[in-house]
CSV table of N, CA and C in Angstrom, one decimal:
chain,number,residue,atom,x,y,z
A,21,GLN,N,0.8,-1.2,0.0
A,21,GLN,CA,0.0,0.0,0.0
A,21,GLN,C,0.9,1.2,0.0
A,22,VAL,N,0.6,2.2,-0.9
A,22,VAL,CA,1.4,3.4,-1.0
A,22,VAL,C,1.1,4.3,0.2
A,23,GLN,N,2.2,4.8,0.7
A,23,GLN,CA,2.1,5.8,1.8
A,23,GLN,C,3.0,7.0,1.5
A,24,LEU,N,2.5,8.2,1.7
A,24,LEU,CA,3.3,9.4,1.6
A,24,LEU,C,3.4,10.0,3.0
A,25,VAL,N,4.6,10.1,3.6
A,25,VAL,CA,4.7,10.5,5.0
A,25,VAL,C,5.5,11.9,5.0
A,26,GLU,N,4.8,12.9,5.5
A,26,GLU,CA,5.4,14.2,5.5
A,26,GLU,C,6.0,14.5,6.9
A,27,SER,N,6.9,15.4,6.9
A,27,SER,CA,7.5,15.9,8.2
A,27,SER,C,8.1,17.3,8.0
A,28,GLY,N,8.3,18.0,9.1
A,28,GLY,CA,9.0,19.3,9.0
A,28,GLY,C,8.1,20.5,9.2
A,29,GLY,N,6.8,20.3,9.4
A,29,GLY,CA,6.0,21.5,9.7
A,29,GLY,C,6.2,22.0,11.1
A,30,GLY,N,5.6,23.1,11.4
A,30,GLY,CA,5.7,23.7,12.7
A,30,GLY,C,5.4,25.2,12.7
A,31,LEU,N,5.8,25.8,13.8
A,31,LEU,CA,5.5,27.2,14.0
A,31,LEU,C,6.8,28.0,13.9
A,32,VAL,N,6.7,29.1,13.1
A,32,VAL,CA,7.9,29.9,12.9
A,32,VAL,C,7.5,31.3,12.8
A,33,GLN,N,8.4,32.2,13.1
A,33,GLN,CA,8.1,33.7,13.0
A,33,GLN,C,8.3,34.1,11.5
A,34,ALA,N,7.6,35.2,11.2
A,34,ALA,CA,7.7,35.7,9.9
A,34,ALA,C,9.2,36.0,9.6
A,35,GLY,N,9.6,35.7,8.3
A,35,GLY,CA,11.0,35.9,8.0
A,35,GLY,C,11.8,34.6,8.2
A,36,GLY,N,11.3,33.7,8.9
A,36,GLY,CA,12.0,32.4,9.2
A,36,GLY,C,11.9,31.4,8.1
A,37,SER,N,12.5,30.2,8.4
A,37,SER,CA,12.6,29.2,7.4
A,37,SER,C,12.1,27.8,8.0
A,38,LEU,N,11.6,27.0,7.1
A,38,LEU,CA,11.2,25.6,7.4
A,38,LEU,C,11.6,24.7,6.2
A,39,ARG,N,11.8,23.5,6.5
A,39,ARG,CA,12.1,22.5,5.4
A,39,ARG,C,11.1,21.3,5.6
A,40,LEU,N,10.3,21.1,4.6
A,40,LEU,CA,9.3,20.0,4.6
A,40,LEU,C,9.9,18.8,3.8
A,41,SER,N,9.7,17.6,4.3
A,41,SER,CA,10.1,16.4,3.6
A,41,SER,C,8.9,15.5,3.4
A,42,CYS,N,8.9,14.7,2.3
A,42,CYS,CA,7.8,13.7,2.1
A,42,CYS,C,8.5,12.5,1.5
A,43,ALA,N,8.3,11.4,2.1
A,43,ALA,CA,8.9,10.1,1.6
A,43,ALA,C,7.7,9.2,1.2
A,44,ALA,N,7.8,8.7,0.0
A,44,ALA,CA,6.8,7.8,-0.6
A,44,ALA,C,7.4,6.3,-0.5
A,45,SER,N,6.5,5.4,-0.1
A,45,SER,CA,6.9,4.0,0.0
A,45,SER,C,5.7,3.1,-0.4
A,46,GLY,N,6.0,1.8,-0.6
A,46,GLY,CA,4.9,0.9,-0.9
A,46,GLY,C,4.9,0.3,-2.3
A,47,GLY,N,5.9,-0.4,-2.7
A,47,GLY,CA,5.8,-1.1,-4.0
A,47,GLY,C,5.9,-0.2,-5.2
A,48,ILE,N,6.6,0.9,-5.0
A,48,ILE,CA,6.7,1.9,-6.1
A,48,ILE,C,7.6,1.6,-7.2
A,49,LEU,N,7.1,1.7,-8.4
A,49,LEU,CA,8.0,1.4,-9.5
A,49,LEU,C,8.6,2.7,-10.1
A,50,SER,N,7.8,3.7,-10.2
A,50,SER,CA,8.2,5.0,-10.8
A,50,SER,C,7.4,6.1,-10.3
A,51,ILE,N,8.0,7.2,-10.1
A,51,ILE,CA,7.3,8.5,-9.7
A,51,ILE,C,7.5,9.5,-10.8
A,52,ASN,N,6.4,10.0,-11.3
A,52,ASN,CA,6.5,11.0,-12.4
A,52,ASN,C,6.6,12.3,-11.8
A,53,VAL,N,5.6,12.8,-11.2
A,53,VAL,CA,5.7,14.2,-10.6
A,53,VAL,C,5.5,14.1,-9.1
A,54,MET,N,6.2,14.9,-8.4
A,54,MET,CA,6.0,15.1,-6.9
A,54,MET,C,5.8,16.6,-6.7
A,55,GLY,N,4.9,16.8,-5.7
A,55,GLY,CA,4.6,18.2,-5.5
A,55,GLY,C,4.1,18.5,-4.1
A,56,TRP,N,4.0,19.8,-3.8
A,56,TRP,CA,3.4,20.3,-2.6
A,56,TRP,C,2.2,21.2,-2.8
A,57,TYR,N,1.1,20.9,-2.1
A,57,TYR,CA,0.0,21.8,-2.2
A,57,TYR,C,-0.3,22.3,-0.8
A,58,ARG,N,-1.1,23.4,-0.7
A,58,ARG,CA,-1.4,23.9,0.7
A,58,ARG,C,-2.9,24.3,0.7
A,59,GLN,N,-3.5,24.2,1.9
A,59,GLN,CA,-4.8,24.7,2.0
A,59,GLN,C,-5.0,25.4,3.3
A,60,ALA,N,-5.3,26.7,3.2
A,60,ALA,CA,-5.5,27.6,4.4
A,60,ALA,C,-7.0,27.5,4.7
A,61,PRO,N,-7.4,27.8,6.0
A,61,PRO,CA,-8.8,27.7,6.4
A,61,PRO,C,-9.7,28.6,5.5
A,62,GLY,N,-10.7,28.0,5.1
A,62,GLY,CA,-11.7,28.7,4.2
A,62,GLY,C,-11.3,28.8,2.8
A,63,LYS,N,-10.2,28.3,2.4
A,63,LYS,CA,-9.7,28.4,1.0
A,63,LYS,C,-9.5,27.1,0.4
A,64,GLN,N,-9.5,27.1,-1.0
A,64,GLN,CA,-9.3,25.9,-1.7
A,64,GLN,C,-7.8,25.5,-1.7
A,65,ARG,N,-7.6,24.2,-1.8
A,65,ARG,CA,-6.2,23.7,-1.9
A,65,ARG,C,-5.6,24.2,-3.2
A,66,GLU,N,-4.3,24.6,-3.1
A,66,GLU,CA,-3.6,25.2,-4.2
A,66,GLU,C,-2.2,24.6,-4.3
A,67,LEU,N,-1.8,24.6,-5.6
A,67,LEU,CA,-0.4,24.1,-5.9
A,67,LEU,C,0.6,25.1,-5.4
A,68,VAL,N,1.6,24.6,-4.6
A,68,VAL,CA,2.7,25.4,-4.2
A,68,VAL,C,3.9,25.3,-5.1
A,69,ALA,N,4.3,24.0,-5.3
A,69,ALA,CA,5.4,23.7,-6.2
A,69,ALA,C,5.4,22.3,-6.6
A,70,ALA,N,5.9,22.0,-7.8
A,70,ALA,CA,6.0,20.6,-8.3
A,70,ALA,C,7.3,20.4,-9.0
A,71,ILE,N,7.7,19.1,-9.1
A,71,ILE,CA,9.0,18.8,-9.7
A,71,ILE,C,8.8,17.4,-10.4
A,72,THR,N,9.3,17.3,-11.6
A,72,THR,CA,9.2,16.1,-12.4
A,72,THR,C,10.4,15.2,-12.1
A,73,SER,N,10.3,14.0,-12.7
A,73,SER,CA,11.4,13.1,-12.5
A,73,SER,C,12.7,13.6,-13.2
A,74,GLY,N,12.5,14.5,-14.1
A,74,GLY,CA,13.7,15.1,-14.8
A,74,GLY,C,14.1,16.4,-14.2
A,75,SER,N,13.5,16.7,-13.0
A,75,SER,CA,13.9,17.9,-12.2
A,75,SER,C,13.4,19.2,-12.8
A,76,SER,N,12.4,19.2,-13.7
A,76,SER,CA,11.7,20.4,-14.1
A,76,SER,C,10.8,20.8,-13.0
A,77,THR,N,10.8,22.1,-12.7
A,77,THR,CA,10.0,22.6,-11.6
A,77,THR,C,9.0,23.7,-12.0
A,78,ASN,N,8.0,23.8,-11.1
A,78,ASN,CA,6.9,24.8,-11.3
A,78,ASN,C,6.5,25.3,-10.0
A,79,TYR,N,6.4,26.6,-9.9
A,79,TYR,CA,6.1,27.3,-8.6
A,79,TYR,C,4.9,28.2,-8.7
A,80,ALA,N,4.1,28.3,-7.7
A,80,ALA,CA,3.1,29.3,-7.6
A,80,ALA,C,3.8,30.7,-7.6
A,81,ASP,N,3.1,31.7,-8.2
A,81,ASP,CA,3.7,33.0,-8.2
A,81,ASP,C,4.0,33.5,-6.8
A,82,SER,N,3.2,33.2,-5.8
A,82,SER,CA,3.3,33.7,-4.5
A,82,SER,C,4.5,33.2,-3.7
A,83,VAL,N,5.1,32.2,-4.2
A,83,VAL,CA,6.3,31.6,-3.5
A,83,VAL,C,7.6,31.7,-4.3
A,84,LYS,N,7.5,32.1,-5.5
A,84,LYS,CA,8.7,32.2,-6.4
A,84,LYS,C,9.8,33.0,-5.7
A,85,GLY,N,11.0,32.5,-5.7
A,85,GLY,CA,12.1,33.3,-5.1
A,85,GLY,C,12.2,33.0,-3.6
A,86,ARG,N,11.2,32.4,-3.0
A,86,ARG,CA,11.3,32.1,-1.5
A,86,ARG,C,11.3,30.6,-1.3
A,87,PHE,N,10.6,29.8,-2.0
A,87,PHE,CA,10.6,28.4,-1.8
A,87,PHE,C,11.4,27.7,-2.9
A,88,THR,N,12.0,26.5,-2.5
A,88,THR,CA,12.7,25.7,-3.5
A,88,THR,C,12.3,24.2,-3.3
A,89,ILE,N,11.8,23.6,-4.4
A,89,ILE,CA,11.5,22.2,-4.3
A,89,ILE,C,12.6,21.4,-4.9
A,90,SER,N,12.8,20.2,-4.3
A,90,SER,CA,13.9,19.3,-4.8
A,90,SER,C,13.4,17.9,-4.5
A,91,ARG,N,14.1,16.9,-5.1
A,91,ARG,CA,13.7,15.6,-4.8
A,91,ARG,C,15.0,14.7,-4.9
A,92,ALA,N,14.9,13.6,-4.2
A,92,ALA,CA,15.9,12.5,-4.2
A,92,ALA,C,15.2,11.3,-4.8
A,93,ASN,N,15.5,11.1,-6.1
A,93,ASN,CA,14.7,10.0,-6.7
A,93,ASN,C,15.0,8.6,-6.1
A,94,ALA,N,16.2,8.4,-5.7
A,94,ALA,CA,16.6,7.1,-5.2
A,94,ALA,C,15.9,6.8,-3.9
A,95,LYS,N,15.5,7.9,-3.2
A,95,LYS,CA,14.8,7.8,-1.9
A,95,LYS,C,13.3,8.0,-2.0
A,96,ASN,N,12.8,8.2,-3.2
A,96,ASN,CA,11.4,8.6,-3.4
A,96,ASN,C,10.9,9.7,-2.5
A,97,THR,N,11.8,10.7,-2.4
A,97,THR,CA,11.5,11.7,-1.4
A,97,THR,C,11.5,13.1,-2.1
A,98,VAL,N,10.7,14.0,-1.6
A,98,VAL,CA,10.6,15.3,-2.1
A,98,VAL,C,10.7,16.3,-1.0
A,99,TYR,N,11.4,17.4,-1.2
A,99,TYR,CA,11.6,18.4,-0.2
A,99,TYR,C,11.1,19.8,-0.6
A,100,LEU,N,10.7,20.6,0.4
A,100,LEU,CA,10.3,21.9,0.1
A,100,LEU,C,11.0,22.8,1.1
A,101,GLN,N,12.0,23.6,0.6
A,101,GLN,CA,12.7,24.6,1.5
A,101,GLN,C,12.0,25.9,1.4
A,102,MET,N,11.5,26.3,2.5
A,102,MET,CA,10.7,27.6,2.6
A,102,MET,C,11.4,28.6,3.4
A,103,ASN,N,11.8,29.7,2.7
A,103,ASN,CA,12.5,30.8,3.3
A,103,ASN,C,11.7,32.1,3.3
A,104,SER,N,12.1,33.0,4.0
A,104,SER,CA,11.3,34.3,4.1
A,104,SER,C,9.8,34.1,4.3
A,105,LEU,N,9.5,33.3,5.2
A,105,LEU,CA,8.1,32.9,5.4
A,105,LEU,C,7.2,34.1,5.8
A,106,LYS,N,6.0,34.1,5.3
A,106,LYS,CA,5.1,35.2,5.6
A,106,LYS,C,3.8,34.6,6.3
A,107,PRO,N,3.1,35.4,7.1
A,107,PRO,CA,1.9,34.9,7.7
A,107,PRO,C,0.9,34.3,6.7
A,108,GLU,N,0.9,34.8,5.5
A,108,GLU,CA,0.0,34.3,4.5
A,108,GLU,C,0.4,32.9,4.0
A,109,ASP,N,1.6,32.4,4.4
A,109,ASP,CA,2.0,31.1,4.0
A,109,ASP,C,1.4,30.0,5.0
A,110,THR,N,0.7,30.5,6.1
A,110,THR,CA,0.1,29.6,7.0
A,110,THR,C,-0.9,28.7,6.4
A,111,ALA,N,-0.8,27.4,6.5
A,111,ALA,CA,-1.7,26.5,5.9
A,111,ALA,C,-1.3,25.1,6.3
A,112,VAL,N,-2.2,24.1,5.9
A,112,VAL,CA,-1.8,22.7,6.0
A,112,VAL,C,-1.1,22.4,4.6
A,113,TYR,N,0.1,21.8,4.6
A,113,TYR,CA,0.8,21.5,3.4
A,113,TYR,C,0.7,20.0,3.2
A,114,TYR,N,0.3,19.7,1.9
A,114,TYR,CA,0.1,18.3,1.5
A,114,TYR,C,1.1,17.9,0.4
A,115,CYS,N,1.7,16.7,0.6
A,115,CYS,CA,2.5,16.2,-0.4
A,115,CYS,C,1.7,15.4,-1.4
A,116,ASN,N,2.1,15.5,-2.7
A,116,ASN,CA,1.3,14.7,-3.7
A,116,ASN,C,2.4,14.0,-4.6
A,117,ALA,N,2.0,12.8,-5.1
A,117,ALA,CA,2.9,12.1,-6.0
A,117,ALA,C,2.0,11.4,-7.0
A,118,ARG,N,2.5,11.5,-8.3
A,118,ARG,CA,1.8,10.7,-9.4
A,118,ARG,C,2.8,9.6,-9.7
A,119,LEU,N,2.3,8.4,-9.3
A,119,LEU,CA,3.2,7.3,-9.4
A,119,LEU,C,2.5,6.0,-9.8
A,120,THR,N,3.4,5.0,-10.2
A,120,THR,CA,2.8,3.7,-10.5
A,120,THR,C,3.5,2.6,-9.6
A,121,THR,N,2.9,1.5,-9.3
A,121,THR,CA,3.4,0.5,-8.4
A,121,THR,C,3.5,-0.8,-9.2
A,122,VAL,N,4.0,-1.8,-8.4
A,122,VAL,CA,4.1,-3.1,-9.0
A,122,VAL,C,2.8,-3.8,-9.4
A,123,VAL,N,1.7,-3.3,-8.8
A,123,VAL,CA,0.4,-3.9,-9.0
A,123,VAL,C,-0.5,-3.0,-9.8
A,124,ALA,N,-0.2,-1.7,-9.9
A,124,ALA,CA,-1.1,-0.8,-10.6
A,124,ALA,C,-1.0,-0.9,-12.1
A,125,GLY,N,-2.0,-0.5,-12.8
A,125,GLY,CA,-2.0,-0.6,-14.3
A,125,GLY,C,-1.6,0.7,-14.9
A,126,GLY,N,-1.3,1.7,-14.1
A,126,GLY,CA,-1.0,3.0,-14.7
A,126,GLY,C,-0.5,3.9,-13.5
A,127,TYR,N,-0.5,5.2,-13.9
A,127,TYR,CA,0.0,6.2,-12.9
A,127,TYR,C,-1.3,6.8,-12.2
A,128,TYR,N,-1.2,6.9,-10.9
A,128,TYR,CA,-2.3,7.5,-10.1
A,128,TYR,C,-1.7,8.5,-9.1
A,129,ASN,N,-2.6,9.4,-8.6
A,129,ASN,CA,-2.2,10.4,-7.7
A,129,ASN,C,-2.4,9.9,-6.3
A,130,TYR,N,-1.4,10.2,-5.4
A,130,TYR,CA,-1.5,9.9,-4.0
A,130,TYR,C,-1.2,11.1,-3.2
A,131,TRP,N,-1.8,11.2,-2.0
A,131,TRP,CA,-1.7,12.3,-1.1
A,131,TRP,C,-1.1,11.9,0.3
A,132,GLY,N,-0.3,12.8,0.9
A,132,GLY,CA,0.0,12.6,2.2
A,132,GLY,C,-1.0,13.1,3.2
A,133,GLN,N,-0.8,13.0,4.5
A,133,GLN,CA,-1.8,13.3,5.5
A,133,GLN,C,-1.8,14.8,5.8
A,134,GLY,N,-0.8,15.5,5.4
A,134,GLY,CA,-0.7,16.9,5.6
A,134,GLY,C,0.1,17.3,6.9
A,135,THR,N,0.8,18.4,6.8
A,135,THR,CA,1.5,18.9,7.9
A,135,THR,C,1.3,20.4,8.1
A,136,GLN,N,1.0,20.8,9.3
A,136,GLN,CA,0.7,22.2,9.6
A,136,GLN,C,1.9,23.1,9.6
A,137,VAL,N,1.8,24.2,8.8
A,137,VAL,CA,2.8,25.3,8.9
A,137,VAL,C,2.1,26.5,9.3
A,138,THR,N,2.6,27.1,10.4
A,138,THR,CA,2.1,28.3,11.0
A,138,THR,C,3.2,29.4,11.1
A,139,VAL,N,2.9,30.5,10.5
A,139,VAL,CA,3.9,31.6,10.5
A,139,VAL,C,3.3,32.8,11.3
A,140,SER,N,3.9,33.2,12.3
A,140,SER,CA,3.4,34.2,13.2
A,140,SER,C,4.0,35.6,12.8
A,141,SER,N,3.2,36.6,13.0
A,141,SER,CA,3.7,38.0,12.5
A,141,SER,C,4.4,38.7,13.7
């Protein structure tokens, strides 16, 4: 069974930094895209950043220049380095992976359980 386990969330003051990690496991053959989404109270879930297996990246305009996504393919792990954090970055951050497994017939999306990031002003 596929699992995406996130870590690294917490409480930080504005201007501070946090690093999120997400490790995927469970009979994985290949991961196409890995990414981070976030959902603030009363708002829709939005894409923060994504990275392909070839290391092409995509960022939301609101985080460009402050956040950096990276991945360790051999470890099926994706990271999100968040610098210069702002109160508006406060949200639950979810890891997402589009992957295939030894039993799946194709690529499917999987989600982590979410990790809370709170930025105080």
